[in-house]
PDB file of C-alpha atoms in Angstrom:
ATOM      1  CA  GLN Z   1      -0.083   0.031   0.114  1.00  0.00           C
ATOM      2  CA  LYS Z   2       1.179   3.427  -0.802  1.00  0.00           C
ATOM      3  CA  GLU Z   3       2.185   5.907   1.869  1.00  0.00           C
ATOM      4  CA  VAL Z   4       2.554   9.685   1.670  1.00  0.00           C
ATOM      5  CA  GLU Z   5       4.242  11.623   4.547  1.00  0.00           C
ATOM      6  CA  GLN Z   6       3.560  15.351   5.229  1.00  0.00           C
ATOM      7  CA  ASN Z   7       4.701  17.410   8.194  1.00  0.00           C
ATOM      8  CA  SER Z   8       1.404  18.437   9.766  1.00  0.00           C
ATOM      9  CA  GLY Z   9       2.655  22.005  10.631  1.00  0.00           C
ATOM     10  CA  PRO Z  10       1.449  24.419  11.386  1.00  0.00           C
ATOM     11  CA  LEU Z  11       3.803  26.116   8.910  1.00  0.00           C
ATOM     12  CA  SER Z  12       3.864  30.045   9.513  1.00  0.00           C
ATOM     13  CA  VAL Z  13       5.099  32.119   6.791  1.00  0.00           C
ATOM     14  CA  PRO Z  14       5.015  35.891   6.544  1.00  0.00           C
ATOM     15  CA  GLU Z  15       2.803  37.687   3.803  1.00  0.00           C
ATOM     16  CA  GLY Z  16       4.855  37.993   0.592  1.00  0.00           C
ATOM     17  CA  ALA Z  17       7.317  35.362   1.321  1.00  0.00           C
ATOM     18  CA  ILE Z  18       7.545  31.894  -0.233  1.00  0.00           C
ATOM     19  CA  ALA Z  19       5.824  29.033   1.238  1.00  0.00           C
ATOM     20  CA  SER Z  20       7.503  25.692   0.730  1.00  0.00           C
ATOM     21  CA  LEU Z  21       5.432  22.416   1.420  1.00  0.00           C
ATOM     22  CA  ASN Z  22       7.079  19.043   1.168  1.00  0.00           C
ATOM     23  CA  CYS Z  23       5.756  15.486   0.675  1.00  0.00           C
ATOM     24  CA  THR Z  24       7.674  12.083   0.461  1.00  0.00           C
ATOM     25  CA  TYR Z  25       5.971   8.892  -0.802  1.00  0.00           C
ATOM     26  CA  SER Z  26       6.695   5.212  -0.392  1.00  0.00           C
ATOM     27  CA  ASP Z  27       6.099   3.664  -3.823  1.00  0.00           C
ATOM     28  CA  ARG Z  28       8.922   4.176  -6.225  1.00  0.00           C
ATOM     29  CA  GLY Z  29       6.428   3.120  -9.176  1.00  0.00           C
ATOM     30  CA  SER Z  30       4.179   5.966  -8.408  1.00  0.00           C
ATOM     31  CA  GLN Z  31       3.647   8.077 -11.425  1.00  0.00           C
ATOM     32  CA  SER Z  32       1.243  11.156 -10.844  1.00  0.00           C
ATOM     33  CA  PHE Z  33       1.071  13.290  -7.872  1.00  0.00           C
ATOM     34  CA  PHE Z  34      -1.466  15.961  -6.745  1.00  0.00           C
ATOM     35  CA  TRP Z  35      -1.473  19.116  -4.553  1.00  0.00           C
ATOM     36  CA  TYR Z  36      -4.888  19.859  -2.968  1.00  0.00           C
ATOM     37  CA  ARG Z  37      -5.913  22.886  -0.980  1.00  0.00           C
ATOM     38  CA  GLN Z  38      -8.396  22.478   1.651  1.00  0.00           C
ATOM     39  CA  TYR Z  39     -10.157  25.288   3.835  1.00  0.00           C
ATOM     40  CA  SER Z  40     -11.583  24.400   6.971  1.00  0.00           C
ATOM     41  CA  GLY Z  41     -15.090  22.809   6.548  1.00  0.00           C
ATOM     42  CA  LYS Z  42     -14.757  22.505   2.596  1.00  0.00           C
ATOM     43  CA  SER Z  43     -13.897  19.905   0.108  1.00  0.00           C
ATOM     44  CA  PRO Z  44     -10.494  19.567  -1.261  1.00  0.00           C
ATOM     45  CA  GLU Z  45      -9.592  21.580  -4.277  1.00  0.00           C
ATOM     46  CA  LEU Z  46      -7.135  20.742  -6.835  1.00  0.00           C
ATOM     47  CA  ILE Z  47      -4.277  23.178  -7.205  1.00  0.00           C
ATOM     48  CA  MET Z  48      -1.505  21.109  -9.324  1.00  0.00           C
ATOM     49  CA  PHE Z  49      -0.720  17.848 -10.687  1.00  0.00           C
ATOM     50  CA  ILE Z  50       2.803  16.771 -11.845  1.00  0.00           C
ATOM     51  CA  TYR Z  51       4.093  13.495 -13.410  1.00  0.00           C
ATOM     52  CA  SER Z  52       7.424  14.504 -14.832  1.00  0.00           C
ATOM     53  CA  ASN Z  53      10.585  15.145 -12.886  1.00  0.00           C
ATOM     54  CA  GLY Z  54      11.427  18.830 -12.395  1.00  0.00           C
ATOM     55  CA  ASP Z  55       9.227  21.809 -12.046  1.00  0.00           C
ATOM     56  CA  LYS Z  56       5.749  22.756 -13.173  1.00  0.00           C
ATOM     57  CA  GLU Z  57       4.529  26.418 -12.766  1.00  0.00           C
ATOM     58  CA  ASP Z  58       1.053  27.689 -12.592  1.00  0.00           C
ATOM     59  CA  GLY Z  59       0.797  31.381 -11.691  1.00  0.00           C
ATOM     60  CA  ARG Z  60       2.215  31.665  -7.860  1.00  0.00           C
ATOM     61  CA  PHE Z  61       2.372  28.031  -7.556  1.00  0.00           C
ATOM     62  CA  THR Z  62       5.193  25.563  -8.558  1.00  0.00           C
ATOM     63  CA  ALA Z  63       5.198  22.012  -7.992  1.00  0.00           C
ATOM     64  CA  GLN Z  64       8.589  20.132  -7.908  1.00  0.00           C
ATOM     65  CA  LEU Z  65       9.032  16.390  -8.454  1.00  0.00           C
ATOM     66  CA  ASN Z  66      12.164  14.284  -7.785  1.00  0.00           C
ATOM     67  CA  LYS Z  67      11.339  10.563  -8.433  1.00  0.00           C
ATOM     68  CA  ALA Z  68      14.949   9.557  -7.490  1.00  0.00           C
ATOM     69  CA  SER Z  69      14.401  11.102  -4.025  1.00  0.00           C
ATOM     70  CA  GLN Z  70      10.542  10.096  -4.089  1.00  0.00           C
ATOM     71  CA  TYR Z  71       9.977  13.640  -3.062  1.00  0.00           C
ATOM     72  CA  VAL Z  72       7.308  16.149  -4.128  1.00  0.00           C
ATOM     73  CA  SER Z  73       7.123  19.765  -3.233  1.00  0.00           C
ATOM     74  CA  LEU Z  74       4.752  22.857  -3.652  1.00  0.00           C
ATOM     75  CA  LEU Z  75       6.188  26.458  -3.643  1.00  0.00           C
ATOM     76  CA  ILE Z  76       3.811  29.343  -3.139  1.00  0.00           C
ATOM     77  CA  ARG Z  77       5.274  32.649  -4.240  1.00  0.00           C
ATOM     78  CA  ASP Z  78       4.061  36.035  -2.800  1.00  0.00           C
ATOM     79  CA  SER Z  79       1.972  34.274  -0.101  1.00  0.00           C
ATOM     80  CA  GLN Z  80      -1.287  35.813   0.724  1.00  0.00           C
ATOM     81  CA  PRO Z  81      -3.474  35.470   3.846  1.00  0.00           C
ATOM     82  CA  SER Z  82      -5.882  33.757   1.646  1.00  0.00           C
ATOM     83  CA  ASP Z  83      -3.504  30.931   0.928  1.00  0.00           C
ATOM     84  CA  SER Z  84      -3.883  30.133   4.602  1.00  0.00           C
ATOM     85  CA  ALA Z  85      -5.285  26.406   4.379  1.00  0.00           C
ATOM     86  CA  THR Z  86      -4.435  22.801   4.703  1.00  0.00           C
ATOM     87  CA  TYR Z  87      -2.369  21.413   1.794  1.00  0.00           C
ATOM     88  CA  LEU Z  88      -2.589  17.759   0.846  1.00  0.00           C
ATOM     89  CA  CYS Z  89      -0.249  15.819  -1.199  1.00  0.00           C
ATOM     90  CA  ALA Z  90      -1.779  13.002  -2.909  1.00  0.00           C
ATOM     91  CA  VAL Z  91      -0.427   9.956  -5.193  1.00  0.00           C
ATOM     92  CA  LEU Z  92      -2.587   8.630  -7.892  1.00  0.00           C
ATOM     93  CA  GLY Z  93      -3.365   4.837  -8.333  1.00  0.00           C
ATOM     94  CA  GLY Z  94      -2.359   1.472  -6.958  1.00  0.00           C
ATOM     95  CA  TRP Z  95      -5.835   0.404  -6.113  1.00  0.00           C
ATOM     96  CA  GLY Z  96      -6.443  -1.851  -9.044  1.00  0.00           C
ATOM     97  CA  GLY Z  97      -9.667  -2.855 -10.494  1.00  0.00           C
ATOM     98  CA  GLY Z  98      -9.178  -0.068 -13.425  1.00  0.00           C
ATOM     99  CA  ALA Z  99      -9.859   2.919 -11.123  1.00  0.00           C
ATOM    100  CA  ASP Z 100      -7.330   5.212  -9.813  1.00  0.00           C
ATOM    101  CA  GLY Z 101      -8.108   6.487  -6.381  1.00  0.00           C
ATOM    102  CA  LEU Z 102      -5.716   8.654  -4.441  1.00  0.00           C
ATOM    103  CA  THR Z 103      -3.771   8.010  -1.351  1.00  0.00           C
ATOM    104  CA  PHE Z 104      -3.329  11.244   0.607  1.00  0.00           C
ATOM    105  CA  GLY Z 105      -1.051  12.608   3.131  1.00  0.00           C
ATOM    106  CA  LYS Z 106      -2.269  13.813   6.388  1.00  0.00           C
ATOM    107  CA  GLY Z 107      -1.728  17.474   5.144  1.00  0.00           C
ATOM    108  CA  THR Z 108       0.095  20.407   6.199  1.00  0.00           C
ATOM    109  CA  HIS Z 109      -1.547  23.341   7.919  1.00  0.00           C
ATOM    110  CA  LEU Z 110      -0.292  26.670   6.434  1.00  0.00           C
ATOM    111  CA  ILE Z 111      -0.735  29.993   7.995  1.00  0.00           C
ATOM    112  CA  ILE Z 112       0.134  33.345   6.361  1.00  0.00           C
ATOM    113  CA  GLN Z 113       0.889  36.044   8.603  1.00  0.00           C
ATOM    114  CA  PRO Z 114      -0.316  39.533   7.631  1.00  0.00           C
TER     115      PRO Z 114
ATOM    116  CA  ASN K   1     -23.456  21.446 -14.551  1.00  0.00           C
ATOM    117  CA  ALA K   2     -23.679  20.579 -10.889  1.00  0.00           C
ATOM    118  CA  GLY K   3     -20.324  18.552 -10.590  1.00  0.00           C
ATOM    119  CA  VAL K   4     -20.429  16.099  -7.723  1.00  0.00           C
ATOM    120  CA  THR K   5     -23.373  16.438  -5.528  1.00  0.00           C
ATOM    121  CA  GLN K   6     -23.881  14.750  -1.849  1.00  0.00           C
ATOM    122  CA  THR K   7     -26.803  14.233   0.378  1.00  0.00           C
ATOM    123  CA  PRO K   8     -27.374  14.903   3.147  1.00  0.00           C
ATOM    124  CA  LYS K   9     -24.883  17.623   4.246  1.00  0.00           C
ATOM    125  CA  PHE K  10     -25.247  16.888   7.807  1.00  0.00           C
ATOM    126  CA  GLN K  11     -26.464  13.671   9.717  1.00  0.00           C
ATOM    127  CA  VAL K  12     -26.471  12.357  13.316  1.00  0.00           C
ATOM    128  CA  LEU K  13     -27.083   8.957  13.840  1.00  0.00           C
ATOM    129  CA  LYS K  14     -27.440   6.577  17.112  1.00  0.00           C
ATOM    130  CA  THR K  15     -25.392   3.639  17.188  1.00  0.00           C
ATOM    131  CA  GLY K  16     -26.733   0.577  15.418  1.00  0.00           C
ATOM    132  CA  GLN K  17     -28.755   2.925  12.984  1.00  0.00           C
ATOM    133  CA  SER K  18     -28.364   2.393   9.371  1.00  0.00           C
ATOM    134  CA  MET K  19     -28.412   5.211   6.585  1.00  0.00           C
ATOM    135  CA  THR K  20     -27.305   5.739   3.168  1.00  0.00           C
ATOM    136  CA  LEU K  21     -25.075   8.373   1.928  1.00  0.00           C
ATOM    137  CA  GLN K  22     -25.895   9.514  -1.807  1.00  0.00           C
ATOM    138  CA  CYS K  23     -23.538  10.759  -4.399  1.00  0.00           C
ATOM    139  CA  ALA K  24     -24.178  11.799  -7.921  1.00  0.00           C
ATOM    140  CA  GLN K  25     -22.167  13.245 -10.688  1.00  0.00           C
ATOM    141  CA  ASP K  26     -23.259  14.795 -14.017  1.00  0.00           C
ATOM    142  CA  MET K  27     -19.732  14.979 -15.881  1.00  0.00           C
ATOM    143  CA  ASN K  28     -20.401  11.423 -17.410  1.00  0.00           C
ATOM    144  CA  HIS K  29     -17.118   9.977 -15.541  1.00  0.00           C
ATOM    145  CA  ASN K  30     -16.789   6.286 -15.446  1.00  0.00           C
ATOM    146  CA  SER K  31     -14.825   6.192 -11.980  1.00  0.00           C
ATOM    147  CA  MET K  32     -16.377   7.292  -8.505  1.00  0.00           C
ATOM    148  CA  TYR K  33     -14.945   7.057  -4.969  1.00  0.00           C
ATOM    149  CA  TRP K  34     -15.838   7.399  -1.485  1.00  0.00           C
ATOM    150  CA  TYR K  35     -13.410   8.800   0.964  1.00  0.00           C
ATOM    151  CA  ARG K  36     -13.526   9.535   4.790  1.00  0.00           C
ATOM    152  CA  GLN K  37     -11.697  12.487   6.553  1.00  0.00           C
ATOM    153  CA  ASP K  38     -11.046  12.188  10.372  1.00  0.00           C
ATOM    154  CA  PRO K  39      -9.064  14.982  12.141  1.00  0.00           C
ATOM    155  CA  GLY K  40      -5.169  14.266  11.891  1.00  0.00           C
ATOM    156  CA  MET K  41      -5.793  11.283   9.594  1.00  0.00           C
ATOM    157  CA  GLY K  42      -5.988  13.018   6.051  1.00  0.00           C
ATOM    158  CA  LEU K  43      -8.653  11.358   3.432  1.00  0.00           C
ATOM    159  CA  ARG K  44      -8.629   7.682   3.426  1.00  0.00           C
ATOM    160  CA  LEU K  45     -10.278   5.599   0.485  1.00  0.00           C
ATOM    161  CA  ILE K  46     -13.265   3.612   1.497  1.00  0.00           C
ATOM    162  CA  TYR K  47     -14.533   2.183  -1.791  1.00  0.00           C
ATOM    163  CA  TYR K  48     -14.073   2.924  -5.622  1.00  0.00           C
ATOM    164  CA  SER K  49     -16.045   2.009  -8.561  1.00  0.00           C
ATOM    165  CA  ALA K  50     -14.360   1.802 -11.908  1.00  0.00           C
ATOM    166  CA  SER K  51     -17.397   1.528 -13.863  1.00  0.00           C
ATOM    167  CA  GLU K  52     -21.127   1.034 -13.542  1.00  0.00           C
ATOM    168  CA  GLY K  53     -21.510  -2.362 -11.990  1.00  0.00           C
ATOM    169  CA  THR K  54     -18.242  -2.635 -10.466  1.00  0.00           C
ATOM    170  CA  THR K  55     -17.043  -1.969  -6.777  1.00  0.00           C
ATOM    171  CA  ASP K  56     -13.829  -2.518  -5.104  1.00  0.00           C
ATOM    172  CA  LYS K  57     -12.505  -2.082  -1.548  1.00  0.00           C
ATOM    173  CA  GLY K  58     -10.219   0.836  -0.592  1.00  0.00           C
ATOM    174  CA  GLU K  59      -8.100   1.237   2.458  1.00  0.00           C
ATOM    175  CA  VAL K  60     -10.998   1.236   4.994  1.00  0.00           C
ATOM    176  CA  PRO K  61     -14.121  -0.698   3.832  1.00  0.00           C
ATOM    177  CA  ASN K  62     -15.019  -2.394   7.117  1.00  0.00           C
ATOM    178  CA  GLY K  63     -18.559  -1.344   8.327  1.00  0.00           C
ATOM    179  CA  TYR K  64     -19.584   0.035   4.744  1.00  0.00           C
ATOM    180  CA  ASN K  65     -21.228  -1.195   1.597  1.00  0.00           C
ATOM    181  CA  VAL K  66     -21.583   0.689  -1.814  1.00  0.00           C
ATOM    182  CA  SER K  67     -23.769   0.534  -4.697  1.00  0.00           C
ATOM    183  CA  ARG K  68     -23.163   1.833  -8.255  1.00  0.00           C
ATOM    184  CA  LEU K  69     -26.604   2.221  -9.205  1.00  0.00           C
ATOM    185  CA  ASN K  70     -25.857   3.654 -12.598  1.00  0.00           C
ATOM    186  CA  LYS K  71     -23.148   5.749 -14.303  1.00  0.00           C
ATOM    187  CA  ARG K  72     -24.220   8.882 -12.265  1.00  0.00           C
ATOM    188  CA  GLU K  73     -24.921   7.653  -8.864  1.00  0.00           C
ATOM    189  CA  PHE K  74     -22.504   5.805  -6.257  1.00  0.00           C
ATOM    190  CA  SER K  75     -23.969   5.484  -2.634  1.00  0.00           C
ATOM    191  CA  LEU K  76     -22.422   4.571   0.590  1.00  0.00           C
ATOM    192  CA  ARG K  77     -24.439   2.731   3.137  1.00  0.00           C
ATOM    193  CA  LEU K  78     -23.628   1.939   6.995  1.00  0.00           C
ATOM    194  CA  GLU K  79     -25.853  -0.993   7.908  1.00  0.00           C
ATOM    195  CA  SER K  80     -25.145  -0.524  11.810  1.00  0.00           C
ATOM    196  CA  ALA K  81     -23.425   2.657  12.587  1.00  0.00           C
ATOM    197  CA  ALA K  82     -20.577   2.787  15.192  1.00  0.00           C
ATOM    198  CA  PRO K  83     -19.098   5.901  16.851  1.00  0.00           C
ATOM    199  CA  SER K  84     -15.878   5.091  15.034  1.00  0.00           C
ATOM    200  CA  GLN K  85     -17.654   6.115  11.883  1.00  0.00           C
ATOM    201  CA  THR K  86     -18.008   9.785  12.857  1.00  0.00           C
ATOM    202  CA  SER K  87     -16.238  11.496  10.179  1.00  0.00           C
ATOM    203  CA  VAL K  88     -16.696  13.599   7.080  1.00  0.00           C
ATOM    204  CA  TYR K  89     -17.222  11.599   4.174  1.00  0.00           C
ATOM    205  CA  PHE K  90     -16.498  12.925   0.426  1.00  0.00           C
ATOM    206  CA  CYS K  91     -17.564  11.410  -2.733  1.00  0.00           C
ATOM    207  CA  ALA K  92     -15.319  12.045  -5.761  1.00  0.00           C
ATOM    208  CA  SER K  93     -15.316  11.187  -9.501  1.00  0.00           C
ATOM    209  CA  ASN K  94     -12.297  11.563 -11.971  1.00  0.00           C
ATOM    210  CA  LEU K  95     -11.390  12.857 -15.260  1.00  0.00           C
ATOM    211  CA  PRO K  96      -8.442  11.634 -17.240  1.00  0.00           C
ATOM    212  CA  VAL K  97      -6.379  14.576 -18.428  1.00  0.00           C
ATOM    213  CA  GLY K  98      -3.746  12.929 -20.539  1.00  0.00           C
ATOM    214  CA  GLN K  99      -0.161  11.495 -19.896  1.00  0.00           C
ATOM    215  CA  GLY K 100      -1.931   8.902 -17.836  1.00  0.00           C
ATOM    216  CA  SER K 101      -2.979  11.351 -15.215  1.00  0.00           C
ATOM    217  CA  TYR K 102      -6.510  12.094 -13.743  1.00  0.00           C
ATOM    218  CA  GLU K 103      -8.268  15.038 -11.953  1.00  0.00           C
ATOM    219  CA  GLN K 104     -10.532  13.976  -9.307  1.00  0.00           C
ATOM    220  CA  TYR K 105     -13.417  16.236  -8.421  1.00  0.00           C
ATOM    221  CA  PHE K 106     -14.808  16.031  -4.849  1.00  0.00           C
ATOM    222  CA  GLY K 107     -18.328  16.798  -3.580  1.00  0.00           C
ATOM    223  CA  PRO K 108     -18.986  19.062  -0.701  1.00  0.00           C
ATOM    224  CA  GLY K 109     -19.058  16.288   1.832  1.00  0.00           C
ATOM    225  CA  THR K 110     -21.358  14.638   4.436  1.00  0.00           C
ATOM    226  CA  ARG K 111     -20.543  15.414   8.039  1.00  0.00           C
ATOM    227  CA  LEU K 112     -21.810  12.372   9.978  1.00  0.00           C
ATOM    228  CA  THR K 113     -21.883  12.165  13.791  1.00  0.00           C
ATOM    229  CA  VAL K 114     -22.713   8.857  15.370  1.00  0.00           C
ATOM    230  CA  THR K 115     -23.692   9.055  19.047  1.00  0.00           C
TER     231      THR K 115
END
């Protein structure tokens, strides 16, 4: 069974700084990786997915993948108070049966300090 | 286009009672999922369905049953609720986005309390 590890935090970052969120995974064969943002009491919202080694940028967000080290990260530039949320790292697949459910980490609680 | 819908939004049960959580998606997705989320535990996969008529167990299936009624609907049933099943339940469906990857869309969740 896949395992996904995240530091639960809270991670406190000043407004305008770069927030760096990290995730490691156990299955070396994993192919696709996702970052979700979840506000308190709400459902997870997809921010980024990545499947190739290296960086992938989308606006203020950059996902980084290093399959050799089994490490995924999410950078948030110019952090805003609205970025305060729990960030969930997830790995796709491994459940068989032709469907691809996600295995989630426990999430990192990010606080952006005004 | 409503996406993924779930009913009810909130429910309180007594130990031993039964109930069914309903989920529907209008995006014509083949695969659907049920997750539960507990404080400090992240989301864990309960059951999933790759297509109409098929269901499979995920990480934490004990105490639950599911039905994939048709392509749109995927229900989760608790036959005899226990306090350990107090949780927030999310239904999801997915969309292939190429390169062997998928996006999963989540419903708004059902907050269940078992006393």
